Short mmCIF file of C-alpha atoms in Angstrom, two decimals:
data_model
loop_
_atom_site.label_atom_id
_atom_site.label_comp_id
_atom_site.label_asym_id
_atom_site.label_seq_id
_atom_site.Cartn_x
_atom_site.Cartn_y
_atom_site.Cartn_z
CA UNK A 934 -233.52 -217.72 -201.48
CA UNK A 935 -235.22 -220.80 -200.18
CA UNK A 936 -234.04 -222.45 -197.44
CA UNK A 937 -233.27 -225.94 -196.41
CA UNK A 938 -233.34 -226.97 -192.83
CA UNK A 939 -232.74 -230.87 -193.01
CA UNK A 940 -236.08 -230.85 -190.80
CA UNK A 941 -238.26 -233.09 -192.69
CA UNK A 942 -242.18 -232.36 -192.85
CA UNK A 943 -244.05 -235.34 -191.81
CA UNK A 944 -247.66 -236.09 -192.72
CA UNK A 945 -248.66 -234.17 -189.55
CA UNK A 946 -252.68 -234.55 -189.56
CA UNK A 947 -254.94 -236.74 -188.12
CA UNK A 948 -254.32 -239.48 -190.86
CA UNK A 949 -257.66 -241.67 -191.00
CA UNK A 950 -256.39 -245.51 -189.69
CA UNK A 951 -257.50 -248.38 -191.96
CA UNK A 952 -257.15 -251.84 -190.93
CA UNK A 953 -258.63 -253.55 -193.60
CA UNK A 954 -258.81 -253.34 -197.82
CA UNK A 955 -261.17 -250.22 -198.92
CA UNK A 956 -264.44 -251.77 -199.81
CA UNK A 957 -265.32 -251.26 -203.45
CA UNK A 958 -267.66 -248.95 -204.88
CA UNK A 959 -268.00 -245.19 -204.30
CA UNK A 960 -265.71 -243.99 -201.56
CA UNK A 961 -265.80 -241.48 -198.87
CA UNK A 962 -263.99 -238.48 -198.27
CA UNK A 963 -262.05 -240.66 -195.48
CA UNK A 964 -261.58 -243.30 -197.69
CA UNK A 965 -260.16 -241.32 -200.39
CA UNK A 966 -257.98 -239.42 -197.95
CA UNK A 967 -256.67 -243.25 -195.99
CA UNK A 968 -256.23 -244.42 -199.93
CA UNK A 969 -254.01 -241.33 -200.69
CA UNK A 970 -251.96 -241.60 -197.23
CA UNK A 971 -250.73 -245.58 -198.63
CA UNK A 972 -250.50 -244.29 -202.33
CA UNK A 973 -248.33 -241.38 -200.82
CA UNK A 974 -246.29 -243.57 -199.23
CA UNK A 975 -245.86 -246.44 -201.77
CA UNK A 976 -244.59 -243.43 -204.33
CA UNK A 977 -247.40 -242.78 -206.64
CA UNK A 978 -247.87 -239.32 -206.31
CA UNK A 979 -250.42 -238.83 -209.08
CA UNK A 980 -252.53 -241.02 -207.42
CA UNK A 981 -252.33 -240.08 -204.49
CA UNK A 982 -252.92 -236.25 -205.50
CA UNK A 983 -255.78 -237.24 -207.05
CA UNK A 984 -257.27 -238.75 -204.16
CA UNK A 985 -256.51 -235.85 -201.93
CA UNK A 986 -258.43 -233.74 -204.54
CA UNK A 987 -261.71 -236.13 -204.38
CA UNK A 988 -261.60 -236.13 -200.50
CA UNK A 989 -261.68 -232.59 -200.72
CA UNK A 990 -264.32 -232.28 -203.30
CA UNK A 991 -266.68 -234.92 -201.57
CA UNK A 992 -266.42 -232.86 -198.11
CA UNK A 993 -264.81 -229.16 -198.16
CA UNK A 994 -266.06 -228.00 -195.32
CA UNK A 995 -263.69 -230.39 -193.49
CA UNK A 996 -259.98 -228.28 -192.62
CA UNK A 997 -257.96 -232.18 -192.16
CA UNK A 998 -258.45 -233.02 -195.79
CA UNK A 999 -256.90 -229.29 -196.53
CA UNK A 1000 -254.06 -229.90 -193.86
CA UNK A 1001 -253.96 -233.62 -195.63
CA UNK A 1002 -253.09 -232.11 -199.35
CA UNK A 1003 -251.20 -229.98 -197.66
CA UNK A 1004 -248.86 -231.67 -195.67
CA UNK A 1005 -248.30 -234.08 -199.17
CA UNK A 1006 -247.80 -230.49 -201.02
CA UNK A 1007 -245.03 -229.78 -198.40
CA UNK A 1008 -243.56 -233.50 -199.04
CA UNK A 1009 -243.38 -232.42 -202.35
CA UNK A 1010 -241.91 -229.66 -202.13
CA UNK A 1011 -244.78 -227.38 -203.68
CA UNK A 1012 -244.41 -224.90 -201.16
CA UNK A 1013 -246.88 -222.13 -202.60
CA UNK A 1014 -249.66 -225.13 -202.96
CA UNK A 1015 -249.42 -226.14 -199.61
CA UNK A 1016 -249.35 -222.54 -198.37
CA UNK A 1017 -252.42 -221.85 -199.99
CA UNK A 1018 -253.95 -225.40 -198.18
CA UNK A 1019 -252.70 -224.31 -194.73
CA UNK A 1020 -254.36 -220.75 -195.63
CA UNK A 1021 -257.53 -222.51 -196.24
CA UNK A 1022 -257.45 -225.05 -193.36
CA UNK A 1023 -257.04 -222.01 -190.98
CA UNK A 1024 -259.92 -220.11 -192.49
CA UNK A 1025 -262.07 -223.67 -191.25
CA UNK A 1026 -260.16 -223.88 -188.00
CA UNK A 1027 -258.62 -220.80 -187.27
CA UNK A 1028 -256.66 -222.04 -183.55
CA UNK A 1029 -254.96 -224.86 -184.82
CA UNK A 1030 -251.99 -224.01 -183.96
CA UNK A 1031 -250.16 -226.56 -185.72
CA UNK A 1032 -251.67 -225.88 -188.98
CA UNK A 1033 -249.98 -222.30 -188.22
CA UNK A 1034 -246.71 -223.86 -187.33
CA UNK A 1035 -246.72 -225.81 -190.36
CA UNK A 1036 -248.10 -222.86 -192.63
CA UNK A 1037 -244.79 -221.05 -191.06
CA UNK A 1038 -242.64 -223.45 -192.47
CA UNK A 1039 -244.06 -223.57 -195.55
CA UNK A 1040 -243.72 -219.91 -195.94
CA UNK A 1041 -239.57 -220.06 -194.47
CA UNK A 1042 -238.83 -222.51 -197.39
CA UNK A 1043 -240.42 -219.99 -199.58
CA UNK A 1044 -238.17 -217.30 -198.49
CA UNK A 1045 -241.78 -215.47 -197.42
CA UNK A 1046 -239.81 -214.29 -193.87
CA UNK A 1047 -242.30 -212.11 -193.25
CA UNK A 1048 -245.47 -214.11 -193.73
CA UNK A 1049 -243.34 -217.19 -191.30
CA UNK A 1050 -242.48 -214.34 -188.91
CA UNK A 1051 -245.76 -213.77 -188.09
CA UNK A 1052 -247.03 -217.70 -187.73
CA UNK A 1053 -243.89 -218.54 -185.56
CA UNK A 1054 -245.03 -215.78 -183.35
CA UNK A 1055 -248.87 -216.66 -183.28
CA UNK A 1056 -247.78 -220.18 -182.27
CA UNK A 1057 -245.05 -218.69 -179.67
CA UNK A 1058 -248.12 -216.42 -177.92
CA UNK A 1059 -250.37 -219.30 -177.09
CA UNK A 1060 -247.00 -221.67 -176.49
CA UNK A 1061 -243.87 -219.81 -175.37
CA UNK A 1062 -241.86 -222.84 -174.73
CA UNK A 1063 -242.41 -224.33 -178.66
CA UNK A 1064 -239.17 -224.56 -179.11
CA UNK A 1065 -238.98 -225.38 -182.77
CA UNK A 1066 -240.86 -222.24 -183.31
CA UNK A 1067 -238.10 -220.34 -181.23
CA UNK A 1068 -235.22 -222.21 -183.42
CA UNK A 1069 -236.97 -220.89 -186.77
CA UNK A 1070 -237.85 -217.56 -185.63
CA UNK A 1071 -234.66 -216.30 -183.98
CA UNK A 1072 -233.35 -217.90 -187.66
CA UNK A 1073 -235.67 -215.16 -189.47
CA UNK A 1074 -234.84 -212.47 -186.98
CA UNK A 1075 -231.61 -213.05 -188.29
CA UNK A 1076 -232.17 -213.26 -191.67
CA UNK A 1077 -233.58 -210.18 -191.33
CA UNK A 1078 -230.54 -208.44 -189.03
CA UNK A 1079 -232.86 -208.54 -186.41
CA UNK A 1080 -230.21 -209.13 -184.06
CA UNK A 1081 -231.57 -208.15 -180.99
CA UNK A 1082 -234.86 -210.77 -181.24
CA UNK A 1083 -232.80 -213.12 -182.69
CA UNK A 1084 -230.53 -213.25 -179.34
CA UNK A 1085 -233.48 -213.11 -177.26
CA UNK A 1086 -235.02 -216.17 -178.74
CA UNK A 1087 -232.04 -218.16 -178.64
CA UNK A 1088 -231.39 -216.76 -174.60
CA UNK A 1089 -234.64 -218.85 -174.49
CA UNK A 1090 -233.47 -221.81 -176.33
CA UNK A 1091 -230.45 -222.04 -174.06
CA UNK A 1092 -232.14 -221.55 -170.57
CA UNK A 1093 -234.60 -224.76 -171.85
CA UNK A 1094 -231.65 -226.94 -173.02
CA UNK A 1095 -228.29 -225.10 -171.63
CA UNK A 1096 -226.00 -227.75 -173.81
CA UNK A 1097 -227.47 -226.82 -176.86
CA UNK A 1098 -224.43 -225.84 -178.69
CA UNK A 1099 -225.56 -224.85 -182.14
CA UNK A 1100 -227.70 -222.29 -180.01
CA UNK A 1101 -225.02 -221.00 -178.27
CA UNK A 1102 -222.74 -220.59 -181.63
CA UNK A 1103 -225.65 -218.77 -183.00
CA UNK A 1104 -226.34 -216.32 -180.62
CA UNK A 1105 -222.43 -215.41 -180.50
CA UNK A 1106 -222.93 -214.41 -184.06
CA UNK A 1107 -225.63 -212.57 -183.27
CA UNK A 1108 -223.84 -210.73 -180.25
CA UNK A 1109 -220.89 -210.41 -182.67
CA UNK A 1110 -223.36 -208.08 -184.98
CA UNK A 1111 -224.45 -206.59 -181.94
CA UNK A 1112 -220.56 -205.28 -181.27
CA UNK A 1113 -220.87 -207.02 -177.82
CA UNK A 1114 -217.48 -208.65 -178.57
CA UNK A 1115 -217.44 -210.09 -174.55
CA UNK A 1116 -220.76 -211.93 -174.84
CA UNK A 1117 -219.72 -212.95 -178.50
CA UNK A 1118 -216.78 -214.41 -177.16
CA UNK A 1119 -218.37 -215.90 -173.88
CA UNK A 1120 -221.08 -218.01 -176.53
CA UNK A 1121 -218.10 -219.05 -178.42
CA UNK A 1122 -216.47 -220.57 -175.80
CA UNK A 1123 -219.79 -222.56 -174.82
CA UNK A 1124 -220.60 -223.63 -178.20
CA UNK A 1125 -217.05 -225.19 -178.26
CA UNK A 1126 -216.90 -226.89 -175.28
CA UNK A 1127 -220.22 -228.34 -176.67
CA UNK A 1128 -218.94 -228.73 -179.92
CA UNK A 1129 -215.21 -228.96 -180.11
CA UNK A 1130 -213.62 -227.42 -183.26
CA UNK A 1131 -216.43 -226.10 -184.77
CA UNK A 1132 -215.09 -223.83 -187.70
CA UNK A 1133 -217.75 -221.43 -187.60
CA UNK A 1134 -217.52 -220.31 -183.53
CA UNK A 1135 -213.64 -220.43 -183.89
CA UNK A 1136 -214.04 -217.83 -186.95
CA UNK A 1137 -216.21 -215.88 -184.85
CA UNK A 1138 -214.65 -216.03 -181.69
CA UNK A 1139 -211.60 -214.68 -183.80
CA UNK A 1140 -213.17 -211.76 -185.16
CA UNK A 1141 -214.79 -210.76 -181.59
CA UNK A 1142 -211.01 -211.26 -180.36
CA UNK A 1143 -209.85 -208.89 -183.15
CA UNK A 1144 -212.23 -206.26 -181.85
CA UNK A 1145 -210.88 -206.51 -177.98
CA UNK A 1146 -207.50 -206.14 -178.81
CA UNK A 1147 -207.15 -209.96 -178.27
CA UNK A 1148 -204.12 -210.21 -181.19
CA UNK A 1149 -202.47 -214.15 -180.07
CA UNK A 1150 -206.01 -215.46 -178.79
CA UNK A 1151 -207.32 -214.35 -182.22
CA UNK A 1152 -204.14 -216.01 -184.31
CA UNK A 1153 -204.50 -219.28 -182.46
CA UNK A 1154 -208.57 -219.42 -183.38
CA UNK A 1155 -207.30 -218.79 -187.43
CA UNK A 1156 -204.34 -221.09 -186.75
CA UNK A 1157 -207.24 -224.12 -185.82
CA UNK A 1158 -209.32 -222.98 -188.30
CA UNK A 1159 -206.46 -223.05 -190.91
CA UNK A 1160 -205.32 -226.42 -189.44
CA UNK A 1161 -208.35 -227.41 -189.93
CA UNK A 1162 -209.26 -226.09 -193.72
CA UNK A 1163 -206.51 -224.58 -195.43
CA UNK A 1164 -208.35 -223.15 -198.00
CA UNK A 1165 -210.91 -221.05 -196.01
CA UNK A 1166 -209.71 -217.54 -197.51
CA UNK A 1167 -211.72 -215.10 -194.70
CA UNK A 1168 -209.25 -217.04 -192.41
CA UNK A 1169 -206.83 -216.68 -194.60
CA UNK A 1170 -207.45 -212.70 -194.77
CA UNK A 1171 -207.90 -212.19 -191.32
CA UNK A 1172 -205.07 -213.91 -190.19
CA UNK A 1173 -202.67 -211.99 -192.64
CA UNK A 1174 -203.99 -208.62 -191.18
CA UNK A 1175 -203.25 -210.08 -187.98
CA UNK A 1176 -199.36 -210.73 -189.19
CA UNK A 1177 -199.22 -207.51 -190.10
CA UNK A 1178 -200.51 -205.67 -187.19
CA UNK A 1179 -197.82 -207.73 -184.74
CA UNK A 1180 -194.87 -206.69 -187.98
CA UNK A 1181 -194.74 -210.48 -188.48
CA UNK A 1182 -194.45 -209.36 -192.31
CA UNK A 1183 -193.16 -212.23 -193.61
CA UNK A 1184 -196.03 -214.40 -192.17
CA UNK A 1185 -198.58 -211.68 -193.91
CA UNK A 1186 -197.33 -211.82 -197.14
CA UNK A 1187 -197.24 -215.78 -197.57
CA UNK A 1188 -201.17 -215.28 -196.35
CA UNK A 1189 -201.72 -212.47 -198.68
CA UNK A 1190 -199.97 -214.74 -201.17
CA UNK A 1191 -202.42 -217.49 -200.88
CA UNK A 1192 -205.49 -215.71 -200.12
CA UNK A 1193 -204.65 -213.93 -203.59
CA UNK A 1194 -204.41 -217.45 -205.06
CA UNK A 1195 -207.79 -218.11 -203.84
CA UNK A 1196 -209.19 -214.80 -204.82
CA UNK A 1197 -206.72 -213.30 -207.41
CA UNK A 1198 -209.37 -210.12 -208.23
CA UNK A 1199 -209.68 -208.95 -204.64
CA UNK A 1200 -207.57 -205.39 -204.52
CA UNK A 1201 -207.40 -205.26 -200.38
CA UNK A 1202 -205.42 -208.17 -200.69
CA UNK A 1203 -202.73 -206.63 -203.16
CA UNK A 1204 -202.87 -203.77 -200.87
CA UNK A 1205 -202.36 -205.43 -197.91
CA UNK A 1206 -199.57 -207.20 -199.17
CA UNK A 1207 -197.64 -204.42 -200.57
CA UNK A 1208 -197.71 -202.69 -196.85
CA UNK A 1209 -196.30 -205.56 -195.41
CA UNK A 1210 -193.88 -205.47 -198.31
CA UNK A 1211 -193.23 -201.84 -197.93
CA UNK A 1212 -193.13 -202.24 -193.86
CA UNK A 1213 -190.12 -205.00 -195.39
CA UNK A 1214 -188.51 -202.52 -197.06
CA UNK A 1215 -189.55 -204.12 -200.45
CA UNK A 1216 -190.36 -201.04 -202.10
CA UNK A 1217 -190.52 -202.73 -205.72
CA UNK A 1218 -192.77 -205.29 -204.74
CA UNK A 1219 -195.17 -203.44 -203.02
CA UNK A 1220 -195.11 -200.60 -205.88
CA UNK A 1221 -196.36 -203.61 -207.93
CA UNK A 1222 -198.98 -205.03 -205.70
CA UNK A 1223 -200.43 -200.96 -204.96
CA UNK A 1224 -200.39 -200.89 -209.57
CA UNK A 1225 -202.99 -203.52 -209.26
CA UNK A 1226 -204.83 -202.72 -206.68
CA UNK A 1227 -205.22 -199.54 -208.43
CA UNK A 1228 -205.97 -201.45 -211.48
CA UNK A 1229 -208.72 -203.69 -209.80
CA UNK A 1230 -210.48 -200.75 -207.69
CA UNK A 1231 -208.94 -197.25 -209.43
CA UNK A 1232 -211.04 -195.15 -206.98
CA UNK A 1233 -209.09 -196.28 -203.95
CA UNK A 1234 -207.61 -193.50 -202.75
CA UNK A 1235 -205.36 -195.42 -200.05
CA UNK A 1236 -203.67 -197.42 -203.24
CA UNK A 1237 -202.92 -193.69 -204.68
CA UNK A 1238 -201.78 -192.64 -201.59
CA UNK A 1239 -199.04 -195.67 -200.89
CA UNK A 1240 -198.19 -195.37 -204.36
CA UNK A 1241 -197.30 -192.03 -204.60
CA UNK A 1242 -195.44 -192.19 -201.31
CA UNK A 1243 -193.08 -194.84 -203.24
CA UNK A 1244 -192.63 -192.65 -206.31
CA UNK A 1245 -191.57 -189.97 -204.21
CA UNK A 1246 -189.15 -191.74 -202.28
CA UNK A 1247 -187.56 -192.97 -205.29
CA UNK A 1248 -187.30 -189.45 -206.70
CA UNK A 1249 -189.70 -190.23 -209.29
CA UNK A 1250 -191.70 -187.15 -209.02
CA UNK A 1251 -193.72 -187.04 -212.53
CA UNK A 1252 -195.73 -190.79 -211.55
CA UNK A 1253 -196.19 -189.05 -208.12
CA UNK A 1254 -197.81 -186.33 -209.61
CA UNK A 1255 -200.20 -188.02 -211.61
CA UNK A 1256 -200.86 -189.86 -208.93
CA UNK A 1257 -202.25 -187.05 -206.19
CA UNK A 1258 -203.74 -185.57 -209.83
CA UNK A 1259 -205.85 -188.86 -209.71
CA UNK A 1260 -206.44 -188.24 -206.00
CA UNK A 1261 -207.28 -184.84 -206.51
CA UNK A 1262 -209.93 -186.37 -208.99
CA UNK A 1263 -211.65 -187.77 -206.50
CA UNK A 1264 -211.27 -185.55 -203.49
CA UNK A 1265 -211.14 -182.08 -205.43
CA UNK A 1266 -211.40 -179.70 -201.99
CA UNK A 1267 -208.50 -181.95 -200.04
CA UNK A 1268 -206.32 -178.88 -199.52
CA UNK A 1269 -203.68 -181.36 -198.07
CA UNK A 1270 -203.42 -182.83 -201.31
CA UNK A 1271 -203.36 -180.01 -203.60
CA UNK A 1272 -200.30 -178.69 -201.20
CA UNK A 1273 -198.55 -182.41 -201.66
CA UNK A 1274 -198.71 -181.83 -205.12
CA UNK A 1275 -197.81 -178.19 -205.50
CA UNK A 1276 -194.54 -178.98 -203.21
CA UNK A 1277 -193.96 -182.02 -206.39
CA UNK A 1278 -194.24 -179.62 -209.03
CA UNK A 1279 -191.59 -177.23 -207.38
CA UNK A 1280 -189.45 -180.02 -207.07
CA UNK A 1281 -189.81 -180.37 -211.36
CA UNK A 1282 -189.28 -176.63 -211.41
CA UNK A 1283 -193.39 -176.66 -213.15
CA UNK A 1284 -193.76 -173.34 -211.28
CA UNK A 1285 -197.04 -172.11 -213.02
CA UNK A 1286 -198.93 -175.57 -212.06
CA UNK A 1287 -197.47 -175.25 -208.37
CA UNK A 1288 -198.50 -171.77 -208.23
CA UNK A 1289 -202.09 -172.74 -209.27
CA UNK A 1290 -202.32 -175.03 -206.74
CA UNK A 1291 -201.12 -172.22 -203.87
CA UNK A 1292 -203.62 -170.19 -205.03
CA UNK A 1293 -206.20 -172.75 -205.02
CA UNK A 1294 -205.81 -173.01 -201.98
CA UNK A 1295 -204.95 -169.70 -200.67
CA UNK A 1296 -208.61 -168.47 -202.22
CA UNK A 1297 -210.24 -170.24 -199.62
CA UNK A 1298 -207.43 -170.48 -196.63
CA UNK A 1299 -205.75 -166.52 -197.16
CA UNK A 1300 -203.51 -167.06 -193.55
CA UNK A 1301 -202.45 -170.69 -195.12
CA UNK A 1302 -198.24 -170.57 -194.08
CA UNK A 1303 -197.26 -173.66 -196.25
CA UNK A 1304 -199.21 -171.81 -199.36
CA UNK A 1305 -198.27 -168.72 -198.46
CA UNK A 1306 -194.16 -170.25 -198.48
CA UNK A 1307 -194.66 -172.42 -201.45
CA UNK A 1308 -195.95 -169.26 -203.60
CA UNK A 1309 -193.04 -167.51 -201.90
CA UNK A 1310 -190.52 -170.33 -203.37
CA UNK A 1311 -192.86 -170.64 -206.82
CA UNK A 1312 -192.05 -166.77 -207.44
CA UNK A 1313 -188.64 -166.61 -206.88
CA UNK A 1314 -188.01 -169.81 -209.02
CA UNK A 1315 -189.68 -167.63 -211.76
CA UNK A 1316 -187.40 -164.91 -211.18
CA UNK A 1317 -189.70 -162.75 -209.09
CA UNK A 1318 -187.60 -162.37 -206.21
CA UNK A 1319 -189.57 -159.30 -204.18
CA UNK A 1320 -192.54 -160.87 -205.03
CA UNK A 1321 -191.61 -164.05 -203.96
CA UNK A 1322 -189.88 -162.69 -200.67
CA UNK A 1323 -192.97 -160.59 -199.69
CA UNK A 1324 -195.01 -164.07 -199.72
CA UNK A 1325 -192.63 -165.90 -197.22
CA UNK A 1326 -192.38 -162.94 -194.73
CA UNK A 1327 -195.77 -162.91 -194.63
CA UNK A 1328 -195.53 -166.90 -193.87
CA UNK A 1329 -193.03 -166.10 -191.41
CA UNK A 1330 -195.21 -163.55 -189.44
CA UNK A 1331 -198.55 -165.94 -189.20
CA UNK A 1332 -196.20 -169.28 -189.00
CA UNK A 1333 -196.44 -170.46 -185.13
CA UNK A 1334 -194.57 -173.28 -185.37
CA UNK A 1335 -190.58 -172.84 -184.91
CA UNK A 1336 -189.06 -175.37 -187.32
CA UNK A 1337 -191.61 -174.04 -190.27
CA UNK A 1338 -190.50 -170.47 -189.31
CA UNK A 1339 -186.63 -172.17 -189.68
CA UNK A 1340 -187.41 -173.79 -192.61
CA UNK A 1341 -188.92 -169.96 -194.18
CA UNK A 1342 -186.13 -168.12 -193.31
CA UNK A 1343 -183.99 -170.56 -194.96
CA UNK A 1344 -185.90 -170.09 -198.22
CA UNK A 1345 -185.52 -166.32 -197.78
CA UNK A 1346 -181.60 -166.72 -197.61
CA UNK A 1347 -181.65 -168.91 -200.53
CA UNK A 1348 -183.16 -166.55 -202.64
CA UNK A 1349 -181.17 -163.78 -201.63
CA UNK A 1350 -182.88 -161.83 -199.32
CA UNK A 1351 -182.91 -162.03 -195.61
CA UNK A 1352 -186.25 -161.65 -193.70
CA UNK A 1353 -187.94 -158.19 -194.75
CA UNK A 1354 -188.20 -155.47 -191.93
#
């Protein structure tokens, strides 16, 4: 994408001064080039191109009619023309180190990072203190995710002009890549007492306060912002998570609300809404906001999961079934899952399809107790009693913990037979 700085290219070179009317009759290359300069800048373009073009013609060996054409090529906009001007002024003059800065530029408003990259950096050898070089590299470096360089060349920026506040809000993002969440927060600050209320360091500082732990700091950054711009939905997000997190579940809904408002076909936000619904004890609700999560992003296995958990509470064990069978879909060797929904299908007295799952399971984990137990209870159910008891005494003898081994010798008595000698 190209890119816009709201830097505007001047016509840098060595224009040729006139102080009188060009005399008539066949012009020089200067001539032509001071004639294109005024026609430049009275608007007639054509003209003026025209005259670059002759001044070039009449001497080419010359790199300021090249830098001429193509400083007017950058005016214009015609970024690959005066790339390929720059290119052939530096072939003539090779050190001109402002034909390279201005060949960088070029090449950054043609989205050619790469190609800018390396002119920012030829001019930042021979000058290290350039420090519009240093603004537009540590820009490409993070462009790139370079976010290393790019906080090294703004450290520079900052130690030449330490109130530089844009600086300062840049590298924070850059430190906020970096997972240094202090320094993040550290720029942040500077860049706002520089720039008070800036949107963009108060977002940032906000998510570098999410990752210390930082819970009311971060709120009262989203709260400005959100003062500030109602309608800026990653605040929006953020801030409901935020809710959340502290149980303010009321607050986190009405942000989920309006974030969905903003962005009706995001799923995390349907999701994150019916926890704090289900944290509220709003089991409907939240069974409806899971359903279209599910429906927006069906191989979310966290919607599945929070669904089925619902269905199950409610006693409504067939739509919890299909749902771990859609979670078993897409996790097919989760063990835990395939034992969730074996337990379901005892509970609907669909013995066979519980007992394949214990023996799914039990083919690759033999010493499995809750397998072992739920085979034990599939059996009996079936009317294999001695089959069924000879399972759970053998999840009695390898169960360790004491309220499972409770819980099998409960089963045993239920079935009729007390544990097996």
């Amino acid at each position: 994408m190209k890119k816009s700085f709201g830097f505007s290219i001047s016509l840098i070179l060595a224009w040729i001064a006139t102080s009188g009317p060009v005399a008539s009759g066949e012009m020089g290359p200067e001539e032509c080039a001071a004639r294109a300069i005024q026609l430049a800048k009275g608007g007639n373009q054509t003209e003026a191109l025209a005259d670059f073009d002759k001044a070039i013609r009449l001497a080419p060996e010359k790199p300021i009619h090249y830098r001429n054409r193509a400083a007017f090529y950058a005016l214009t906009k015609h970024w690959d023309k005066a790339i390929a001007d720059y290119s052939k002024a530096l072939k003539l003059e090779n050190n001109d180190l402002g034909t390279r800065f201005n060949r960088g530029y070029a090449y950054l408003q043609n989205g050619q990072l790469d190609e800018a990259l390396a002119d920012f950096s030829a001019v930042l050898k021979a000058q290290p203190d350039h420090e519009r070089a240093l603004r537009y590299r540590g820009y490409i470096y993070a462009e790139k995710k370079e976010f290393a360089q790019a906080a090294e060349d703004l450290t520079q920026l900052i130690k030449r002009n330490p109130k530089d506040g844009p600086s300062y809000k840049a590298r924070g993002d850059a430190n906020l890549v970096l997972q240094k969440w202090n320094d993040a927060i550290a720029d942040y600050d500077k860049a706002l007492q520089l720039i008070p209320n800036d949107l963009g360091a108060l977002s940032g500082r906000a998510l570098a306060y999410l990752h210390t732990g930082e819970k009311d700091k971060e709120l009262a950054d989203l709260d400005a912002v959100l003062a500030a711009k109602p309608a800026d939905f990653d605040a929006l997000k953020m801030r409901a998570q935020v809710h959340s997190e502290k149980g303010e579940n009321e607050s986190a809904i009405a942000d989920y609300s309006k974030a969905i408002e903003l962005k009706s076909d995001d799923a995390s936000l349907y999701s994150g809404r019916g926890f704090a619904e289900l944290k509220k004890g709003d089991k409907t609700a939240a069974l409806e906001d899971f359903s279209k999560g599910i429906e927006l992003k069906p191989d979310q296995t966290a919607y599945y999961t929070a669904r089925s958990y619902i269905y199950t509470s409610q006693g409504d064990f067939p739509k919890a079934i299909d749902d771990f069978t859609r979670l078993l879909a897409l996790n097919p060797d989760d063990k835990d899952l395939r034992l969730k929904r074996a337990s379901l299908y005892l509970k609907v007295n669909e013995t066979n399809e519980a007992l394949a799952d214990y023996e799914k399971v039990l083919a690759n984990d033999a010493r499995n107790v809750i397998a072992l137990a739920g085979r034990g209870e599939a059996l009996a159910k079936q009317g294999h009693r001695r089959a069924g008891a000879e399972a759970l005494q053998q999840a009695l003898q390898i169960a360790s913990d004491p309220k499972k081994k409770v819980e099998i010798e409960a089963k045993l008595r239920e079935i009729g037979v007390g544990p097996l000698q």
